[in-house]
Amino acid sequence: MPHTVTTEEAQRTFREVTGHYPTGVAIVTGTDPTGELLALVVGTFSSVSLDPPLVSFMPMKTSRTFARMQECSSLCVNIVGGEQEREVMSIAQRWENKFDGIDWYPSPHGNPVLTEAIGWMDTTIWKTVDAGDHWIVLCEVKDMAITNPVSPLIFFQGGYGSFVCTSLLARMDHEILPAIHAAHAARSQVEALAAAIGCEVSVLTAVSADEMATVLSATAPGVDRDAALAQRIPIVPPIGDSYVFALPEAEQDRWIDKLKGEDSGTRVHRARLDFIREHGYGISFLPAAGSDAYTEMRRATKEYESGRLTPRKEREIRAQIGRTSVDYRPQVLDGAGTYNVGSIVLPVRDPSGRHTLTLRLAQVPQNVQGNLVAEWIESARTVVSMLESAPSETVGGTALSDAAAGR
């Protein structure tokens, strides 16, 4: 006998199944007869016809914004880039003044075009078709342009992400070569620091606004190399503070937002950014569990590095990293105090002045006095100076887009 489900269950299953098909994200904009700017986020944009040139999107029938858009003489479809999630969320959550704090310029037909949009199409409504609880809006394209050819923002399994093809990943590997050269120019100093302290010392570089990569690692005799984080790690709190602290406030907010509303963690990591800005380093401390506190974080970074992830899996990994029991609350060292240090990170400037590199000390000796930890930090500053003084032709940062660099 067939299994029957309630309407609510059927709708939930329907969303679950269709959620496994990725959709592009677009923002439809217009200017109503009173001059007010309108914007509607859609995940249903599609090309339809070449002759005539038609595209479509499907707003809900309950959409008050689309009801007003039907009075507009034209509409502009903005194809959204992978770095525009914040703008999308801002527009989607507002009922009015949707463009407050968002950079835009007028299209030839006078409709808003988001400054960082991949491209835009000025259109007029050609036909509106009844489709259940939605409209199918067919629009004729009147003008169009590609203005920022980057990876698009997509919606998949209930979350936003960006599509990057294999060739782009390969290019990122190529573009971090300058950072690799800079780190290896200071290899002897990095190895000497690891040996002197009896720890793991690594140099990382920001590959993008969302990922860091280890470009050099050295461990003292007896230190477990397998206990290190993965070679590629996501920039999600607490990871990446040594890079994010010097970015504009909007980029810091984007980093913090990856905690998804955990207020206590938000306060800690904002305070940590301030501490790094003031002191030039960040330090974390181990709880009673000792080095085991890093086990879940290490496992999560290894899984992140293992291959392509669905947005759902990436969210799970970010949550695992954010749940770490390592204590990241900033505190000034007491020279006579005793500490179990988890890690120490120091930001490193590249020739352009950006802090795209990080020197990280981990697996350090435990139960040590604050004065000794302070000596470790001063020794690490010497290595930072070596990295920063590497010849300019060997240090890059080209993997960072203008958006990631905060421009």
Short mmCIF file of C-alpha atoms in Angstrom, two decimals:
data_model
loop_
_atom_site.label_atom_id
_atom_site.label_comp_id
_atom_site.label_asym_id
_atom_site.label_seq_id
_atom_site.Cartn_x
_atom_site.Cartn_y
_atom_site.Cartn_z
CA MET A 1 0.00 0.00 0.00
CA PRO A 2 1.46 3.44 -0.90
CA HIS A 3 2.82 5.48 1.97
CA THR A 4 0.78 8.61 2.53
CA VAL A 5 2.21 11.84 3.93
CA THR A 6 0.67 14.99 5.24
CA THR A 7 0.77 18.13 3.13
CA GLU A 8 3.39 19.59 5.47
CA GLU A 9 5.55 16.49 5.14
CA ALA A 10 5.18 16.48 1.37
CA GLN A 11 6.19 20.14 1.16
CA ARG A 12 9.21 19.51 3.36
CA THR A 13 10.29 16.61 1.15
CA PHE A 14 9.69 18.70 -1.96
CA ARG A 15 11.98 21.43 -0.62
CA GLU A 16 14.58 18.86 0.39
CA VAL A 17 14.67 17.26 -3.06
CA THR A 18 14.65 20.50 -5.04
CA GLY A 19 17.23 21.94 -2.64
CA HIS A 20 19.77 19.49 -4.06
CA TYR A 21 19.64 21.36 -7.35
CA PRO A 22 21.78 24.53 -7.28
CA THR A 23 20.29 27.79 -8.52
CA GLY A 24 21.91 31.06 -9.41
CA VAL A 25 21.07 34.19 -7.46
CA ALA A 26 19.92 37.42 -9.08
CA ILE A 27 18.55 40.74 -7.85
CA VAL A 28 15.82 42.32 -9.93
CA THR A 29 15.69 46.12 -9.56
CA GLY A 30 13.41 48.86 -10.78
CA THR A 31 12.30 52.43 -10.21
CA ASP A 32 8.59 52.94 -9.62
CA PRO A 33 6.64 55.94 -10.99
CA THR A 34 7.28 57.88 -7.75
CA GLY A 35 11.05 57.43 -8.14
CA GLU A 36 11.42 54.89 -5.30
CA LEU A 37 14.05 52.21 -5.86
CA LEU A 38 12.83 48.61 -5.72
CA ALA A 39 14.80 45.37 -5.37
CA LEU A 40 13.81 41.71 -5.26
CA VAL A 41 16.13 38.73 -4.64
CA VAL A 42 15.29 35.75 -6.86
CA GLY A 43 16.73 32.26 -7.20
CA THR A 44 14.68 31.45 -10.28
CA PHE A 45 16.32 33.59 -12.96
CA SER A 46 16.79 31.82 -16.31
CA SER A 47 17.41 32.53 -19.97
CA VAL A 48 14.42 31.54 -22.13
CA SER A 49 14.76 32.61 -25.76
CA LEU A 50 17.24 34.11 -28.22
CA ASP A 51 14.66 35.42 -30.68
CA PRO A 52 13.21 37.46 -29.15
CA PRO A 53 15.79 37.69 -26.31
CA LEU A 54 13.78 36.61 -23.27
CA VAL A 55 14.68 35.84 -19.66
CA SER A 56 12.45 34.89 -16.76
CA PHE A 57 12.16 34.95 -12.99
CA MET A 58 9.43 33.65 -10.68
CA PRO A 59 8.31 35.80 -7.74
CA MET A 60 5.76 34.61 -5.22
CA LYS A 61 2.25 35.94 -5.76
CA THR A 62 2.36 37.38 -2.25
CA SER A 63 5.40 39.55 -3.09
CA ARG A 64 4.50 43.17 -2.43
CA THR A 65 7.71 44.28 -4.12
CA PHE A 66 6.83 42.55 -7.38
CA ALA A 67 3.30 43.98 -7.23
CA ARG A 68 4.91 47.42 -7.36
CA MET A 69 7.45 46.33 -9.99
CA GLN A 70 4.62 45.68 -12.42
CA GLU A 71 4.15 49.46 -12.53
CA CYS A 72 7.79 50.05 -13.56
CA SER A 73 8.57 50.92 -17.18
CA SER A 74 11.56 48.55 -17.08
CA LEU A 75 13.38 46.14 -14.76
CA CYS A 76 17.07 45.33 -14.44
CA VAL A 77 18.32 41.83 -13.62
CA ASN A 78 21.60 41.89 -11.65
CA ILE A 79 23.60 38.64 -11.82
CA VAL A 80 25.19 38.37 -8.38
CA GLY A 81 28.84 37.50 -7.68
CA GLY A 82 30.13 35.07 -5.09
CA GLU A 83 31.31 37.84 -2.73
CA GLN A 84 27.88 39.57 -2.60
CA GLU A 85 26.07 37.39 -0.06
CA ARG A 86 25.92 40.25 2.45
CA GLU A 87 24.26 42.54 -0.11
CA VAL A 88 21.79 39.81 -1.03
CA MET A 89 20.85 39.22 2.61
CA SER A 90 20.57 42.95 3.29
CA ILE A 91 18.16 43.48 0.39
CA ALA A 92 16.15 40.34 1.17
CA GLN A 93 15.59 41.34 4.81
CA ARG A 94 14.41 44.92 4.21
CA TRP A 95 10.95 46.19 3.35
CA GLU A 96 12.16 49.66 2.36
CA ASN A 97 15.36 51.66 1.78
CA LYS A 98 16.82 48.49 0.30
CA PHE A 99 19.87 50.24 -1.14
CA ASP A 100 21.05 51.90 2.08
CA GLY A 101 24.75 51.13 2.43
CA ILE A 102 24.92 49.38 -0.97
CA ASP A 103 26.96 50.80 -3.85
CA TRP A 104 25.10 51.01 -7.16
CA TYR A 105 24.87 53.03 -10.36
CA PRO A 106 22.02 53.54 -12.86
CA SER A 107 21.61 51.30 -15.89
CA PRO A 108 20.86 52.91 -19.29
CA HIS A 109 17.16 52.61 -18.42
CA GLY A 110 17.73 54.17 -14.98
CA ASN A 111 17.48 51.04 -12.84
CA PRO A 112 19.96 50.23 -10.05
CA VAL A 113 22.97 48.09 -10.97
CA LEU A 114 24.97 46.78 -8.00
CA THR A 115 28.57 47.92 -8.38
CA GLU A 116 30.06 44.45 -7.89
CA ALA A 117 27.44 42.56 -9.96
CA ILE A 118 28.80 40.16 -12.57
CA GLY A 119 26.51 41.62 -15.21
CA TRP A 120 23.12 43.19 -15.77
CA MET A 121 20.18 43.10 -18.21
CA ASP A 122 17.72 45.94 -18.70
CA THR A 123 14.35 44.42 -19.56
CA THR A 124 10.66 45.10 -19.99
CA ILE A 125 7.95 42.69 -18.84
CA TRP A 126 6.82 40.72 -21.91
CA LYS A 127 4.26 38.40 -20.32
CA THR A 128 3.26 37.19 -16.84
CA VAL A 129 2.07 33.59 -16.51
CA ASP A 130 0.07 32.09 -13.63
CA ALA A 131 2.04 29.23 -11.98
CA GLY A 132 0.48 28.02 -8.72
CA ASP A 133 1.66 30.18 -5.84
CA HIS A 134 4.18 31.97 -8.11
CA TRP A 135 4.21 34.07 -11.26
CA ILE A 136 6.42 33.23 -14.22
CA VAL A 137 7.58 36.64 -15.41
CA LEU A 138 8.92 36.66 -18.97
CA CYS A 139 11.04 39.73 -19.73
CA GLU A 140 12.41 41.00 -23.03
CA VAL A 141 16.05 42.10 -22.86
CA LYS A 142 16.69 45.65 -24.13
CA ASP A 143 20.32 46.20 -23.05
CA MET A 144 22.96 44.23 -21.17
CA ALA A 145 26.63 44.03 -20.16
CA ILE A 146 29.15 41.93 -18.25
CA THR A 147 30.90 44.24 -15.79
CA ASN A 148 32.66 42.00 -13.26
CA PRO A 149 33.46 38.48 -14.57
CA VAL A 150 33.90 36.59 -11.30
CA SER A 151 32.46 33.39 -9.83
CA PRO A 152 28.70 33.60 -9.25
CA LEU A 153 26.75 33.32 -6.02
CA ILE A 154 24.63 30.17 -5.92
CA PHE A 155 21.95 28.85 -3.57
CA PHE A 156 22.22 25.15 -2.71
CA GLN A 157 20.93 22.98 0.16
CA GLY A 158 19.60 25.96 2.05
CA GLY A 159 22.73 28.10 1.91
CA TYR A 160 24.73 30.45 -0.27
CA GLY A 161 28.06 29.57 -1.82
CA SER A 162 30.25 30.27 -4.82
CA PHE A 163 31.17 28.06 -7.76
CA VAL A 164 34.86 27.81 -8.63
CA CYS A 165 35.96 25.42 -11.37
CA THR A 166 39.09 23.26 -11.18
CA SER A 167 41.08 25.56 -13.44
CA LEU A 168 40.48 28.47 -11.05
CA LEU A 169 41.64 26.36 -8.11
CA ALA A 170 44.79 25.53 -10.05
CA ARG A 171 45.35 29.19 -10.73
CA MET A 172 45.05 29.99 -7.03
CA ASP A 173 47.75 27.42 -6.33
CA HIS A 174 49.96 29.18 -8.85
CA GLU A 175 49.26 32.61 -7.41
CA ILE A 176 50.36 31.72 -3.87
CA LEU A 177 53.82 30.82 -5.15
CA PRO A 178 55.20 34.27 -4.17
CA ALA A 179 54.09 33.63 -0.58
CA ILE A 180 55.73 30.20 -0.70
CA HIS A 181 58.99 31.78 -1.90
CA ALA A 182 58.86 34.39 0.88
CA ALA A 183 58.29 31.75 3.55
CA HIS A 184 61.06 29.51 2.29
CA ALA A 185 63.45 32.47 2.22
CA ALA A 186 63.08 32.45 6.01
CA ARG A 187 63.05 28.65 6.34
CA SER A 188 66.19 28.47 8.49
CA GLN A 189 64.80 31.04 10.93
CA VAL A 190 61.44 29.22 11.09
CA GLU A 191 63.16 25.90 11.77
CA ALA A 192 65.43 27.49 14.39
CA LEU A 193 62.40 29.00 16.17
CA ALA A 194 60.63 25.62 16.25
CA ALA A 195 63.74 23.93 17.63
CA ALA A 196 64.43 26.61 20.24
CA ILE A 197 60.89 26.51 21.65
CA GLY A 198 60.24 22.81 21.00
CA CYS A 199 57.07 23.34 19.01
CA GLU A 200 55.44 23.51 15.59
CA VAL A 201 55.92 26.74 13.60
CA SER A 202 54.05 27.37 10.36
CA VAL A 203 53.60 30.19 7.87
CA LEU A 204 50.17 30.62 6.32
CA THR A 205 48.88 32.88 3.57
CA ALA A 206 45.38 34.10 2.76
CA VAL A 207 44.35 32.46 -0.52
CA SER A 208 41.04 34.32 -0.60
CA ALA A 209 38.66 35.99 1.84
CA ASP A 210 37.50 32.50 2.85
CA GLU A 211 40.59 30.30 2.91
CA MET A 212 44.15 30.15 4.19
CA ALA A 213 46.93 27.80 3.09
CA THR A 214 50.04 26.60 4.91
CA VAL A 215 53.10 27.43 2.81
CA LEU A 216 55.80 26.32 5.28
CA SER A 217 55.83 24.18 8.41
CA ALA A 218 58.63 23.13 10.75
CA THR A 219 58.49 20.95 13.87
CA ALA A 220 61.02 20.33 16.60
CA PRO A 221 62.16 16.75 17.34
CA GLY A 222 59.45 14.88 19.20
CA VAL A 223 56.62 17.16 18.03
CA ASP A 224 53.80 15.31 16.23
CA ARG A 225 53.57 16.57 12.63
CA ASP A 226 50.24 14.76 12.23
CA ALA A 227 48.73 16.93 14.97
CA ALA A 228 48.92 20.02 12.79
CA LEU A 229 45.92 21.60 11.07
CA ALA A 230 45.32 20.82 7.40
CA GLN A 231 47.27 22.49 4.60
CA ARG A 232 44.15 24.39 3.51
CA ILE A 233 41.84 25.74 6.19
CA PRO A 234 38.66 27.83 6.04
CA ILE A 235 38.76 31.38 7.35
CA VAL A 236 36.03 31.08 9.97
CA PRO A 237 36.25 32.20 13.62
CA PRO A 238 38.53 31.58 15.39
CA ILE A 239 40.70 30.90 12.31
CA GLY A 240 41.90 33.90 10.32
CA ASP A 241 41.87 36.64 12.96
CA SER A 242 45.52 37.47 12.19
CA TYR A 243 44.38 38.35 8.64
CA VAL A 244 40.91 39.76 9.26
CA PHE A 245 41.92 42.22 12.01
CA ALA A 246 43.39 44.67 9.46
CA LEU A 247 40.51 44.47 6.95
CA PRO A 248 37.70 47.03 6.73
CA GLU A 249 34.87 46.69 9.23
CA ALA A 250 32.52 45.18 6.63
CA GLU A 251 34.96 42.32 6.02
CA GLN A 252 35.36 41.79 9.77
CA ASP A 253 31.57 41.64 10.09
CA ARG A 254 31.44 39.06 7.31
CA TRP A 255 33.99 36.92 9.20
CA ILE A 256 32.10 37.25 12.48
CA ASP A 257 28.79 36.42 10.76
CA LYS A 258 30.10 32.95 9.99
CA LEU A 259 29.42 32.17 13.66
CA LYS A 260 25.70 32.44 12.79
CA GLY A 261 24.59 34.50 15.76
CA GLU A 262 26.55 32.99 18.65
CA ASP A 263 26.67 36.18 20.72
CA SER A 264 29.28 35.08 23.26
CA GLY A 265 31.65 33.97 20.51
CA THR A 266 31.01 37.18 18.62
CA ARG A 267 32.13 39.27 21.60
CA VAL A 268 35.24 37.16 22.14
CA HIS A 269 36.40 37.33 18.54
CA ARG A 270 35.70 41.04 18.16
CA ALA A 271 37.77 41.64 21.28
CA ARG A 272 40.48 39.40 19.86
CA LEU A 273 40.67 41.45 16.67
CA ASP A 274 41.18 44.55 18.83
CA PHE A 275 43.87 42.77 20.86
CA ILE A 276 45.83 41.73 17.76
CA ARG A 277 45.57 45.26 16.38
CA GLU A 278 46.99 46.68 19.64
CA HIS A 279 49.61 44.05 20.51
CA GLY A 280 50.64 42.58 17.18
CA TYR A 281 49.87 38.99 18.15
CA GLY A 282 47.02 36.75 19.27
CA ILE A 283 47.24 33.97 21.83
CA SER A 284 44.91 31.15 22.85
CA PHE A 285 44.92 28.88 25.89
CA LEU A 286 44.14 25.22 26.41
CA PRO A 287 41.38 24.06 28.77
CA ALA A 288 41.72 21.10 31.11
CA ALA A 289 41.44 18.78 28.11
CA GLY A 290 44.85 20.03 26.99
CA SER A 291 45.92 19.46 23.42
CA ASP A 292 42.87 17.25 22.84
CA ALA A 293 40.91 20.50 22.54
CA TYR A 294 42.26 20.83 19.01
CA THR A 295 41.14 17.36 17.94
CA GLU A 296 37.75 18.39 16.54
CA MET A 297 39.17 21.49 14.86
CA ARG A 298 41.97 19.46 13.29
CA ARG A 299 39.50 16.83 12.07
CA ALA A 300 37.27 19.53 10.59
CA THR A 301 40.13 21.20 8.70
CA LYS A 302 41.27 17.82 7.33
CA GLU A 303 37.75 17.17 6.06
CA TYR A 304 37.63 20.64 4.54
CA GLU A 305 40.88 19.95 2.69
CA SER A 306 39.79 16.51 1.49
CA GLY A 307 37.80 17.72 -1.50
CA ARG A 308 34.82 19.64 -2.83
CA LEU A 309 32.13 20.18 -0.23
CA THR A 310 28.43 20.84 -0.49
CA PRO A 311 27.30 24.06 1.24
CA ARG A 312 25.67 21.94 3.95
CA LYS A 313 28.87 20.05 4.70
CA GLU A 314 30.87 23.28 4.70
CA ARG A 315 28.45 24.78 7.22
CA GLU A 316 28.89 21.69 9.41
CA ILE A 317 32.67 22.06 9.23
CA ARG A 318 32.48 25.74 10.13
CA ALA A 319 30.25 24.89 13.09
CA GLN A 320 32.74 22.25 14.26
CA ILE A 321 35.57 24.77 14.15
CA GLY A 322 33.49 27.39 15.96
CA ARG A 323 32.65 24.95 18.77
CA THR A 324 36.28 24.56 19.83
CA SER A 325 36.92 24.44 23.58
CA VAL A 326 40.20 26.34 23.15
CA ASP A 327 40.05 29.62 25.07
CA TYR A 328 40.43 32.58 22.68
CA ARG A 329 39.56 35.30 25.19
CA PRO A 330 42.28 37.96 24.98
CA GLN A 331 44.38 38.54 28.07
CA VAL A 332 47.66 40.27 28.82
CA LEU A 333 50.30 37.86 30.10
CA ASP A 334 51.34 37.98 33.73
CA GLY A 335 55.09 37.35 33.81
CA ALA A 336 54.81 35.31 37.01
CA GLY A 337 51.65 33.47 35.94
CA THR A 338 51.55 29.91 34.63
CA TYR A 339 49.97 29.14 31.25
CA ASN A 340 49.00 26.29 28.96
CA VAL A 341 49.22 27.98 25.57
CA GLY A 342 47.26 26.59 22.64
CA SER A 343 48.68 28.73 19.85
CA ILE A 344 50.25 32.10 19.13
CA VAL A 345 49.64 33.90 15.83
CA LEU A 346 51.47 36.95 14.50
CA PRO A 347 50.33 38.87 11.40
CA VAL A 348 52.94 39.48 8.71
CA ARG A 349 52.85 42.34 6.16
CA ASP A 350 53.54 41.81 2.49
CA PRO A 351 55.23 44.56 0.40
CA SER A 352 51.85 46.16 -0.35
CA GLY A 353 51.32 46.63 3.38
CA ARG A 354 48.57 44.01 3.74
CA HIS A 355 48.70 41.36 6.43
CA THR A 356 48.28 38.42 4.07
CA LEU A 357 50.75 36.14 5.88
CA THR A 358 50.56 34.66 9.38
CA LEU A 359 53.26 33.12 11.57
CA ARG A 360 51.70 30.49 13.86
CA LEU A 361 53.23 28.71 16.86
CA ALA A 362 51.45 25.57 18.10
CA GLN A 363 52.12 22.43 20.17
CA VAL A 364 54.26 24.53 22.50
CA PRO A 365 55.51 23.31 25.92
CA GLN A 366 52.85 23.47 28.63
CA ASN A 367 52.65 24.77 32.19
CA VAL A 368 55.16 27.56 31.58
CA GLN A 369 55.56 31.03 33.08
CA GLY A 370 54.33 34.15 31.33
CA ASN A 371 57.87 35.53 31.07
CA LEU A 372 58.87 32.53 28.93
CA VAL A 373 55.82 32.92 26.70
CA ALA A 374 56.75 36.58 26.25
CA GLU A 375 60.23 35.46 25.15
CA TRP A 376 58.65 33.13 22.57
CA ILE A 377 56.64 36.04 21.19
CA GLU A 378 59.71 38.28 20.90
CA SER A 379 61.61 35.50 19.12
CA ALA A 380 58.66 35.07 16.77
CA ARG A 381 58.68 38.83 16.03
CA THR A 382 62.24 38.42 14.75
CA VAL A 383 61.03 35.82 12.25
CA VAL A 384 58.17 38.12 11.26
CA SER A 385 60.74 40.79 10.48
CA MET A 386 62.62 38.30 8.29
CA LEU A 387 59.45 37.46 6.37
CA GLU A 388 58.58 41.13 5.93
CA SER A 389 62.06 41.99 4.69
CA ALA A 390 62.04 39.34 1.93
CA PRO A 391 62.77 40.89 -1.50
CA SER A 392 59.62 42.40 -3.00
CA GLU A 393 59.84 40.27 -6.11
CA THR A 394 59.35 37.14 -4.01
CA VAL A 395 56.21 38.20 -2.17
CA GLY A 396 52.83 38.47 -3.80
CA GLY A 397 49.31 38.37 -2.57
CA THR A 398 47.91 38.30 -6.08
CA ALA A 399 45.47 35.59 -5.10
CA LEU A 400 43.50 38.17 -3.15
CA SER A 401 40.81 39.90 -5.12
CA ASP A 402 40.16 43.57 -4.55
CA ALA A 403 37.13 42.63 -2.48
CA ALA A 404 39.11 40.24 -0.31
CA ALA A 405 41.77 42.89 0.17
CA GLY A 406 39.09 45.29 1.35
CA ARG A 407 39.36 47.73 -1.57
#
